[in-house]
Coordinates of N, CA and C in Angstrom, one line a residue:
X121 N 0.8 -1.2 0.0 CA 0.0 0.0 0.0 C 0.9 1.1 0.0
X122 N 0.5 2.2 -0.9 CA 1.3 3.4 -1.0 C 1.1 4.4 0.2
X123 N 2.1 4.8 0.9 CA 1.9 5.7 2.1 C 1.5 7.1 1.5
X124 N 0.5 7.6 2.0 CA 0.0 8.9 1.8 C 0.4 10.0 2.7
X125 N 0.4 11.2 2.3 CA 0.6 12.4 3.2 C -0.6 12.7 3.8
X126 N -0.6 13.3 5.0 CA -1.7 13.7 5.8 C -2.8 14.5 4.9
X127 N -2.3 15.3 4.0 CA -3.3 16.1 3.3 C -4.0 15.2 2.3
X128 N -3.4 14.1 1.7 CA -4.1 13.3 0.9 C -5.1 12.4 1.6
X129 N -4.8 12.0 3.0 CA -5.6 11.2 3.7 C -6.9 12.0 4.0
X130 N -6.7 13.3 4.3 CA -7.8 14.3 4.7 C -8.7 14.3 3.4
X131 N -8.2 14.5 2.3 CA -8.9 14.7 1.0 C -9.7 13.4 0.9
X132 N -9.0 12.2 0.9 CA -9.7 10.9 0.7 C -10.9 10.8 1.8
X133 N -10.7 11.1 3.0 CA -11.8 10.9 4.0 C -12.9 11.8 3.7
X134 N -12.7 13.1 3.2 CA -13.8 14.0 2.9 C -14.5 13.6 1.8
X135 N -13.9 13.1 0.8 CA -14.6 12.5 -0.4 C -15.4 11.3 -0.3
X136 N -14.7 10.3 0.4 CA -15.3 9.1 0.7 C -16.6 9.2 1.6
X137 N -16.4 10.2 2.6 CA -17.6 10.2 3.5 C -18.6 11.3 3.1
X138 N -18.3 12.0 2.1 CA -19.2 13.0 1.6 C -19.2 14.3 2.6
X139 N -18.2 14.5 3.3 CA -18.2 15.5 4.2 C -18.0 16.9 3.6
X140 N -18.6 18.0 4.3 CA -18.1 19.3 4.0 C -16.9 19.6 4.7
X141 N -16.3 20.7 4.6 CA -15.1 21.1 5.4 C -15.6 21.2 6.8
X142 N -16.8 21.8 7.0 CA -17.3 22.1 8.4 C -17.5 20.7 9.0
X143 N -18.0 19.7 8.4 CA -18.3 18.4 8.9 C -16.9 17.7 9.4
X144 N -16.0 17.9 8.4 CA -14.7 17.2 8.7 C -14.1 17.9 10.0
X145 N -14.2 19.3 10.1 CA -13.7 20.0 11.1 C -14.2 19.5 12.4
X146 N -15.6 19.3 12.5 CA -16.3 18.8 13.6 C -16.0 17.4 14.1
X147 N -15.5 16.5 12.9 CA -15.1 15.1 13.3 C -13.8 15.1 13.9
X148 N -12.9 16.1 13.6 CA -11.5 16.1 14.2 C -11.4 17.1 15.2
X149 N -12.5 17.8 15.5 CA -12.5 18.8 16.7 C -11.4 19.9 16.4
X150 N -11.5 20.4 15.1 CA -10.7 21.6 14.8 C -11.6 22.7 14.1
X151 N -11.0 23.6 13.7 CA -11.7 24.7 12.9 C -11.8 24.3 11.5
X152 N -12.7 25.0 10.9 CA -12.8 24.8 9.4 C -11.6 25.3 8.6
X153 N -11.0 26.3 9.2 CA -9.7 26.9 8.5 C -8.6 25.9 8.6
X154 N -8.4 25.2 9.8 CA -7.4 24.2 9.9 C -7.7 23.1 9.1
X155 N -8.8 22.6 8.8 CA -9.2 21.5 7.8 C -8.7 22.0 6.4
X156 N -8.9 23.3 6.1 CA -8.5 23.8 4.8 C -7.0 23.9 4.6
X157 N -6.3 24.3 5.6 CA -4.8 24.3 5.7 C -4.2 22.9 5.5
X158 N -4.8 21.9 6.3 CA -4.3 20.5 6.2 C -4.6 20.0 4.7
X159 N -5.8 20.2 4.2 CA -6.1 19.7 2.9 C -5.2 20.3 1.9
X160 N -5.0 21.5 1.9 CA -4.0 22.2 1.0 C -2.6 21.9 1.1
X161 N -2.1 21.3 2.2 CA -0.8 21.1 2.5 C 0.0 22.2 3.0
X162 N -0.9 23.2 3.5 CA -0.2 24.4 4.1 C 0.2 24.2 5.5
X163 N -0.4 23.2 6.2 CA 0.0 22.8 7.6 C -0.2 21.2 7.7
X164 N 0.4 20.8 8.7 CA 0.1 19.2 8.9 C -0.4 19.1 10.3
X165 N -1.3 18.0 10.6 CA -1.7 17.7 11.8 C -0.6 17.1 12.7
X166 N -0.7 17.4 14.0 CA 0.3 16.9 14.8 C -0.2 16.2 16.0
X167 N 0.5 15.3 16.6 CA 0.0 14.6 17.9 C -1.2 13.9 17.8
X168 N -2.2 14.1 18.7 CA -3.4 13.3 18.7 C -4.3 13.6 17.4
X169 N -4.2 14.8 16.8 CA -5.0 15.0 15.6 C -4.4 14.1 14.4
X170 N -2.9 13.9 14.4 CA -2.5 13.0 13.3 C -2.9 11.7 13.5
X171 N -2.8 11.3 14.8 CA -3.3 9.8 15.1 C -4.9 9.5 14.8
X172 N -5.7 10.5 15.0 CA -7.1 10.3 14.7 C -7.2 10.2 13.2
X173 N -6.6 11.1 12.5 CA -6.8 11.1 10.9 C -6.1 9.7 10.4
X174 N -5.0 9.3 10.9 CA -4.5 7.9 10.5 C -5.4 6.9 10.9
X175 N -6.0 6.8 12.1 CA -7.1 5.8 12.5 C -8.2 5.8 11.6
X176 N -8.7 7.0 11.3 CA -9.9 7.2 10.5 C -9.7 6.6 9.0
X177 N -8.5 6.9 8.5 CA -8.1 6.6 7.2 C -7.9 5.1 7.1
X178 N -7.3 4.5 8.1 CA -7.1 3.0 8.2 C -8.4 2.3 8.2
X179 N -9.3 2.8 9.0 CA -10.6 2.2 9.1 C -11.4 2.3 7.7
X180 N -11.0 3.5 7.1 CA -11.8 3.7 5.8 C -11.4 2.6 4.8
X181 N -10.1 2.4 4.7 CA -9.6 1.3 3.7 C -9.6 0.0 4.3
X182 N -9.9 -0.2 5.6 CA -9.8 -1.5 6.0 C -8.4 -2.0 6.3
X183 N -7.3 -1.2 6.6 CA -6.1 -1.6 6.6 C -5.8 -2.7 7.7
X184 N -5.2 -3.8 7.4 CA -4.9 -4.9 8.4 C -3.6 -5.6 8.1
X185 N -2.9 -6.0 9.1 CA -1.7 -6.7 8.8 C -2.0 -8.1 7.9
X186 N -3.2 -8.6 7.9 CA -3.4 -9.7 7.3 C -4.1 -9.5 6.1
X187 N -4.0 -8.3 5.4 CA -4.8 -8.0 4.2 C -4.4 -8.9 3.1
X188 N -3.2 -9.4 2.9 CA -2.8 -10.2 1.9 C -3.4 -11.6 2.0
X189 N -4.1 -11.9 3.2 CA -4.7 -13.3 3.4 C -6.2 -13.1 3.0
X190 N -6.7 -11.9 2.7 CA -8.1 -11.9 2.4 C -8.4 -12.5 1.1
X191 N -9.5 -13.3 1.0 CA -9.9 -14.1 -0.2 C -10.9 -13.1 -0.9
X192 N -10.6 -12.6 -2.1 CA -11.3 -11.7 -2.8 C -12.3 -12.5 -3.6
X193 N -13.5 -12.0 -3.9 CA -14.5 -12.7 -4.7 C -14.1 -12.6 -6.3
X194 N -14.5 -13.7 -7.0 CA -14.3 -13.5 -8.5 C -15.5 -13.0 -9.1
X195 N -15.3 -11.9 -10.1 CA -16.4 -11.3 -10.6 C -16.3 -9.8 -10.2
X196 N -16.3 -9.0 -11.3 CA -16.1 -7.5 -11.1 C -17.6 -7.0 -11.7
X197 N -18.4 -6.3 -10.9 CA -19.6 -5.7 -11.4 C -19.5 -4.6 -12.3
X198 N -20.2 -4.5 -13.3 CA -20.1 -3.5 -14.4 C -21.2 -2.4 -13.8
X199 N -20.7 -1.3 -13.5 CA -21.6 -0.3 -12.8 C -22.1 0.7 -13.8
X200 N -21.8 0.6 -15.1 CA -22.4 1.5 -16.1 C -21.5 1.8 -17.3
X201 N -21.9 2.8 -17.9 CA -21.2 3.1 -19.3 C -20.6 4.5 -19.0
X202 N -19.4 4.5 -19.8 CA -18.6 5.7 -19.6 C -18.4 6.3 -21.1
X203 N -18.7 7.4 -21.2 CA -18.8 8.0 -22.5 C -18.6 9.6 -22.5
X204 N -17.6 10.1 -23.1 CA -17.3 11.7 -23.0 C -18.4 12.2 -24.0
X205 N -18.9 13.3 -23.5 CA -19.9 14.2 -24.2 C -21.3 13.8 -24.0
X206 N -21.5 12.7 -23.1 CA -22.9 12.1 -23.0 C -23.2 12.6 -21.6
X207 N -24.1 13.7 -21.5 CA -24.5 14.2 -20.4 C -26.0 13.6 -20.0
X208 N -26.1 13.1 -18.8 CA -27.3 12.4 -18.4 C -27.9 13.2 -17.2
X209 N -29.3 13.2 -17.2 CA -30.0 13.8 -16.2 C -30.1 12.7 -15.1
X210 N -29.4 13.1 -14.0 CA -29.4 12.1 -12.9 C -30.7 11.8 -12.1
X211 N -31.6 12.7 -12.4 CA -32.9 12.5 -11.7 C -33.7 11.5 -12.5
X212 N -33.2 11.1 -13.6 CA -33.9 10.1 -14.4 C -33.1 8.7 -14.6
X213 N -32.0 8.6 -13.8 CA -31.1 7.5 -14.0 C -31.2 6.7 -12.8
X214 N -31.2 5.4 -12.9 CA -31.1 4.5 -11.8 C -29.7 4.1 -11.6
X215 N -29.0 4.5 -10.5 CA -27.6 4.2 -10.3 C -27.3 2.9 -9.6
X216 N -28.3 2.1 -9.4 CA -28.3 0.8 -8.8 C -29.3 -0.2 -9.3
X217 N -29.2 -0.5 -10.7 CA -29.9 -1.5 -11.3 C -29.7 -2.8 -10.7
X218 N -30.8 -3.7 -10.6 CA -30.6 -5.0 -10.1 C -30.0 -6.1 -10.9
X219 N -30.0 -5.7 -12.3 CA -29.5 -6.7 -13.3 C -28.2 -6.3 -13.8
X220 N -27.2 -5.8 -13.0 CA -25.9 -5.4 -13.5 C -25.1 -6.7 -13.9
X221 N -24.5 -6.7 -15.0 CA -23.8 -7.8 -15.5 C -22.5 -7.9 -14.6
X222 N -21.8 -9.0 -14.7 CA -20.6 -9.2 -13.9 C -19.5 -9.7 -14.7
X223 N -18.3 -9.1 -14.8 CA -17.2 -9.6 -15.6 C -16.6 -10.9 -14.9
X224 N -16.3 -11.9 -15.6 CA -15.8 -13.3 -15.0 C -14.3 -13.1 -14.8
X225 N -13.9 -12.1 -14.0 CA -12.4 -12.1 -13.6 C -12.3 -11.7 -12.1
X226 N -11.1 -12.0 -11.6 CA -10.8 -11.8 -10.1 C -10.5 -10.5 -9.8
X227 N -10.9 -10.0 -8.5 CA -10.5 -8.7 -8.1 C -9.1 -8.6 -8.0
X228 N -8.5 -7.4 -8.0 CA -7.1 -7.2 -7.9 C -6.6 -7.2 -6.4
X229 N -5.7 -8.1 -6.2 CA -5.2 -8.4 -4.8 C -4.5 -7.3 -4.2
X230 N -4.2 -6.3 -5.0 CA -3.4 -5.1 -4.4 C -4.2 -4.1 -3.7
X231 N -5.5 -4.4 -3.9 CA -6.5 -3.4 -3.3 C -7.6 -4.3 -2.5
X232 N -7.2 -5.1 -1.4 CA -8.3 -6.0 -0.9 C -9.4 -5.4 -0.2
X233 N -9.3 -4.1 0.2 CA -10.6 -3.5 1.0 C -11.1 -2.4 0.2
X234 N -10.7 -2.1 -1.1 CA -11.2 -1.0 -1.9 C -12.2 -1.5 -2.8
X235 N -13.1 -0.7 -3.1 CA -14.2 -1.2 -4.0 C -13.6 -1.3 -5.4
X236 N -13.9 -2.3 -6.1 CA -13.5 -2.5 -7.5 C -14.7 -2.8 -8.4
X237 N -14.6 -2.1 -9.5 CA -15.8 -2.2 -10.5 C -15.4 -1.9 -11.9
X238 N -16.4 -2.3 -12.7 CA -15.9 -2.1 -14.3 C -16.9 -1.2 -14.9
X239 N -16.5 -0.5 -16.0 CA -17.2 0.4 -16.8 C -17.2 0.0 -18.3
X240 N -18.3 0.0 -18.9 CA -18.1 -0.3 -20.4 C -17.9 1.1 -21.2
X241 N -16.8 0.9 -22.0 CA -16.3 2.1 -22.7 C -17.1 2.2 -24.1
X242 N -17.6 3.4 -24.3 CA -18.4 3.6 -25.5 C -17.7 5.1 -26.0
X243 N -17.7 5.1 -27.4 CA -17.0 6.3 -27.9 C -15.5 6.2 -28.2
X244 N -14.9 7.3 -28.7 CA -13.5 7.3 -29.0 C -12.7 8.3 -28.2
X245 N -13.3 8.7 -27.1 CA -12.4 9.8 -26.4 C -11.1 9.2 -25.8
X246 N -11.0 7.8 -25.6 CA -9.8 7.2 -25.2 C -9.4 6.2 -26.1
X247 N -9.7 6.1 -27.4 CA -9.5 5.0 -28.2 C -8.1 4.6 -28.6
X248 N -7.0 5.4 -28.2 CA -5.7 5.2 -28.3 C -5.3 4.1 -27.3
X249 N -6.2 4.0 -26.3 CA -5.9 3.0 -25.1 C -7.0 2.0 -25.0
X250 N -8.2 2.4 -25.1 CA -9.3 1.4 -24.8 C -10.2 1.5 -26.1
X251 N -10.5 0.3 -26.7 CA -11.5 0.3 -27.8 C -12.9 0.5 -27.3
X252 N -13.7 1.1 -28.3 CA -15.2 1.1 -28.0 C -15.7 -0.3 -27.8
X253 N -16.5 -0.5 -26.8 CA -17.1 -1.8 -26.4 C -16.3 -2.5 -25.4
X254 N -15.1 -2.1 -25.1 CA -14.3 -2.9 -24.1 C -14.6 -2.3 -22.6
X255 N -14.0 -2.9 -21.7 CA -14.4 -2.6 -20.2 C -13.1 -2.2 -19.7
X256 N -13.2 -1.2 -18.7 CA -12.1 -0.7 -17.9 C -12.4 -1.2 -16.4
X257 N -11.4 -1.5 -15.7 CA -11.6 -2.1 -14.4 C -10.9 -1.0 -13.5
X258 N -11.7 -0.5 -12.5 CA -11.4 0.6 -11.7 C -11.3 0.3 -10.3
X259 N -10.5 1.1 -9.5 CA -10.6 0.8 -8.0 C -11.0 2.3 -7.5
X260 N -11.9 2.2 -6.5 CA -12.3 3.6 -5.9 C -11.2 4.4 -5.5
X261 N -11.1 5.6 -5.9 CA -9.8 6.6 -5.7 C -9.8 6.8 -4.2
X262 N -10.8 7.2 -3.5 CA -10.8 7.6 -2.2 C -10.3 6.3 -1.2
X263 N -10.6 5.1 -1.6 CA -10.4 4.0 -0.8 C -9.0 3.3 -1.3
X264 N -8.4 3.7 -2.2 CA -7.3 2.9 -2.9 C -6.0 3.1 -2.3
X265 N -5.8 4.2 -1.7 CA -4.4 4.6 -1.2 C -3.5 5.0 -2.3
X266 N -3.9 5.3 -3.6 CA -3.2 5.7 -4.6 C -2.9 7.1 -4.6
X267 N -1.7 7.6 -4.7 CA -1.5 9.0 -4.7 C -1.4 9.4 -6.2
X268 N -2.1 10.6 -6.5 CA -2.3 11.0 -7.8 C -1.0 11.3 -8.4
X269 N -0.7 11.0 -9.7 CA 0.4 11.3 -10.4 C 0.1 11.4 -11.8
X270 N 1.1 11.9 -12.7 CA 0.8 12.0 -14.0 C 0.8 10.7 -14.8
X271 N -0.1 10.6 -15.7 CA -0.3 9.4 -16.7 C -1.1 8.3 -16.0
X272 N -1.7 8.6 -14.7 CA -2.7 7.7 -14.3 C -4.0 8.0 -15.1
X273 N -4.6 6.9 -15.5 CA -5.9 7.0 -16.2 C -7.1 7.0 -15.1
X274 N -7.9 7.9 -15.1 CA -8.9 8.0 -14.1 C -10.3 8.0 -14.7
X275 N -11.2 7.6 -13.8 CA -12.7 7.7 -14.0 C -13.1 9.0 -13.5
X276 N -13.7 9.9 -14.3 CA -14.0 11.2 -13.9 C -15.5 11.5 -14.1
X277 N -16.0 12.3 -13.2 CA -17.3 12.7 -13.5 C -17.3 14.3 -13.4
X278 N -18.1 14.8 -14.5 CA -18.3 16.1 -14.4 C -19.8 16.4 -14.1
X279 N -20.2 17.4 -13.2 CA -21.5 17.7 -12.8 C -21.9 19.1 -13.2
X280 N -23.2 19.3 -13.7 CA -23.8 20.5 -13.9 C -25.0 20.5 -13.4
X281 N -25.2 20.8 -12.1 CA -26.6 20.7 -11.5 C -26.9 19.2 -11.4
X282 N -28.1 18.9 -12.0 CA -28.5 17.5 -12.1 C -27.9 16.7 -13.3
X283 N -27.0 17.3 -14.1 CA -26.6 16.6 -15.3 C -25.2 16.2 -15.0
X284 N -24.9 14.9 -15.4 CA -23.6 14.3 -15.1 C -23.0 13.7 -16.4
X285 N -21.7 13.9 -16.6 CA -20.9 13.3 -17.8 C -19.9 12.4 -17.1
X286 N -19.8 11.1 -17.5 CA -18.9 10.1 -17.0 C -17.9 9.8 -18.1
X287 N -16.6 10.0 -17.8 CA -15.6 9.9 -18.9 C -14.4 9.4 -18.2
X288 N -13.3 8.9 -19.1 CA -12.1 8.5 -18.8 C -11.1 9.7 -19.2
X289 N -10.1 9.9 -18.5 CA -9.1 10.9 -18.8 C -7.7 10.5 -18.2
X290 N -6.7 11.0 -18.9 CA -5.4 10.8 -18.3 C -5.0 12.0 -17.5
X291 N -4.5 11.8 -16.2 CA -4.0 12.9 -15.3 C -2.6 13.4 -15.9
X292 N -2.6 14.7 -15.9 CA -1.3 15.2 -16.3 C -1.1 16.5 -15.5
X293 N 0.2 16.6 -15.0 CA 0.5 17.8 -14.1 C 1.7 18.6 -14.7
X294 N 1.5 19.9 -14.7 CA 2.6 20.8 -15.2 C 3.4 21.4 -14.0
X295 N 3.2 20.9 -12.9 CA 3.8 21.3 -11.6 C 2.9 22.3 -10.8
X296 N 2.1 23.1 -11.4 CA 1.3 24.0 -10.6 C -0.3 23.5 -10.7
X297 N -0.6 23.0 -11.8 CA -1.9 22.6 -12.1 C -2.1 21.2 -12.7
X298 N -3.3 20.7 -12.5 CA -3.6 19.3 -13.1 C -4.6 19.7 -14.3
X299 N -4.4 18.7 -15.3 CA -5.5 18.8 -16.4 C -5.7 17.3 -16.7
X300 N -6.9 17.1 -17.2 CA -7.4 15.7 -17.6 C -7.3 15.8 -19.1
X301 N -6.6 14.8 -19.6 CA -6.5 14.7 -21.1 C -7.1 13.4 -21.7
X302 N -7.7 13.7 -22.9 CA -8.2 12.4 -23.6 C -7.1 11.7 -24.3
X303 N -7.1 10.6 -24.7 CA -6.1 9.8 -25.4 C -6.8 9.3 -26.7
X304 N -7.1 10.2 -27.5 CA -8.0 10.1 -28.7 C -7.4 10.5 -30.1
X305 N -7.8 9.7 -31.1 CA -7.5 10.1 -32.4 C -8.5 11.2 -32.9
X306 N -9.6 11.5 -32.2 CA -10.5 12.4 -32.6 C -10.3 13.7 -31.9
X307 N -10.1 14.8 -32.8 CA -9.7 16.1 -32.1 C -10.8 16.7 -31.5
X308 N -12.0 16.3 -31.5 CA -13.2 16.9 -30.9 C -13.0 16.9 -29.4
X309 N -12.3 15.8 -28.8 CA -12.3 15.7 -27.4 C -11.1 16.5 -26.9
X310 N -11.5 17.4 -25.9 CA -10.5 18.5 -25.2 C -10.2 18.1 -23.8
X311 N -9.0 18.6 -23.4 CA -8.6 18.4 -21.9 C -9.6 19.2 -21.0
X312 N -9.6 18.7 -19.8 CA -10.3 19.4 -18.7 C -9.2 20.1 -17.8
X313 N -9.2 21.3 -17.5 CA -8.2 22.0 -16.7 C -8.8 22.1 -15.4
X314 N -7.9 21.6 -14.3 CA -8.3 21.7 -13.0 C -7.2 22.6 -12.3
X315 N -7.9 23.8 -12.1 CA -7.0 24.8 -11.4 C -7.1 25.0 -9.8
X316 N -7.9 24.1 -9.3 CA -8.1 24.0 -7.9 C -9.3 25.0 -7.4
X317 N -9.8 25.7 -8.3 CA -10.9 26.7 -8.0 C -12.1 26.2 -8.5
X318 N -13.2 25.9 -7.6 CA -14.4 25.4 -8.2 C -15.2 26.3 -9.1
X319 N -15.7 25.7 -10.3 CA -16.4 26.5 -11.2 C -17.8 26.6 -10.6
X320 N -18.5 27.8 -11.1 CA -19.8 28.1 -10.6 C -20.9 27.0 -11.1
X321 N -20.6 26.5 -12.3 CA -21.7 25.7 -13.0 C -21.0 24.3 -13.2
X322 N -19.9 24.0 -13.1 CA -19.4 22.5 -13.3 C -18.4 22.2 -12.1
X323 N -18.7 21.0 -11.6 CA -17.8 20.3 -10.6 C -17.3 19.1 -11.3
X324 N -16.0 19.0 -11.1 CA -15.2 17.7 -11.6 C -14.9 16.9 -10.4
X325 N -15.2 15.6 -10.4 CA -14.9 14.7 -9.3 C -14.2 13.5 -9.9
X326 N -12.8 13.2 -9.3 CA -12.2 11.9 -9.7 C -12.8 10.7 -8.9
X327 N -13.4 9.8 -9.5 CA -14.0 8.7 -8.7 C -13.2 7.4 -8.7
X328 N -12.5 7.2 -9.7 CA -11.7 5.9 -9.7 C -10.4 6.0 -10.4
X329 N -9.6 5.0 -10.2 CA -8.3 4.9 -10.9 C -8.4 3.5 -11.8
X330 N -8.1 3.6 -13.1 CA -8.1 2.4 -13.9 C -6.9 1.6 -13.6
X331 N -7.2 0.3 -13.3 CA -6.2 -0.7 -12.9 C -6.1 -1.8 -13.8
X332 N -6.9 -1.8 -14.9 CA -6.8 -3.0 -16.0 C -8.0 -2.8 -16.8
X333 N -8.0 -3.7 -17.9 CA -9.2 -3.6 -18.9 C -9.6 -5.0 -19.2
X334 N -10.7 -5.2 -19.9 CA -11.2 -6.4 -20.3 C -11.9 -6.4 -21.6
X335 N -11.7 -7.2 -22.4 CA -12.6 -7.3 -23.7 C -13.0 -8.7 -24.1
X336 N -14.1 -8.8 -24.7 CA -14.7 -10.2 -24.9 C -14.3 -10.5 -26.5
X337 N -13.9 -11.7 -26.8 CA -13.7 -12.2 -28.2 C -14.9 -12.8 -28.7
X338 N -15.4 -12.4 -29.9 CA -16.4 -13.1 -30.5 C -16.1 -14.4 -31.0
X339 N -16.7 -15.6 -30.5 CA -16.5 -17.0 -30.9 C -17.7 -17.7 -31.5

């Protein structure tokens, strides 16, 4: 498991639990300003605060000395379709259908306590890497312990009020800012710039990290 900085653990906890900064502040008995400084890496928790954050993060990911002994189930559930440019009204979408297909592959042992799931790829926004109709296998970003770095391929959601676009992008850093780039032969697909400042009408969320792919062969 990759060791994370306190700022990354705080971010994973906030995202996984759906906390606001105020709720995180109440959970760790500090001010909202302190949470902001920790989350941005401008300060680090010390003493009991660091211990509480470490304990909360370990509980989140189920960290255990015997994690390698955990028997993971065979079968990765397909949780939906991923397609750039396809904005869906979430008020009309069932996020938990009962008849989800399951891919006949084993879960990745590197992430024994993190959620793993598959998405069906449609379109050509990442066709240099994943073909239309193939599947990507993802691990939940907040639970994975993976530290963000350039060239990771991630499952991204863009939200505009009740509209949601689900897509794949490659993470690229220029040192100061992150951008999410397509890997496509089609020039219509453009990067998403993440400058750390929330947009008034669009929110970008990194939901998962791609750890594999799967495709069926017609026989």
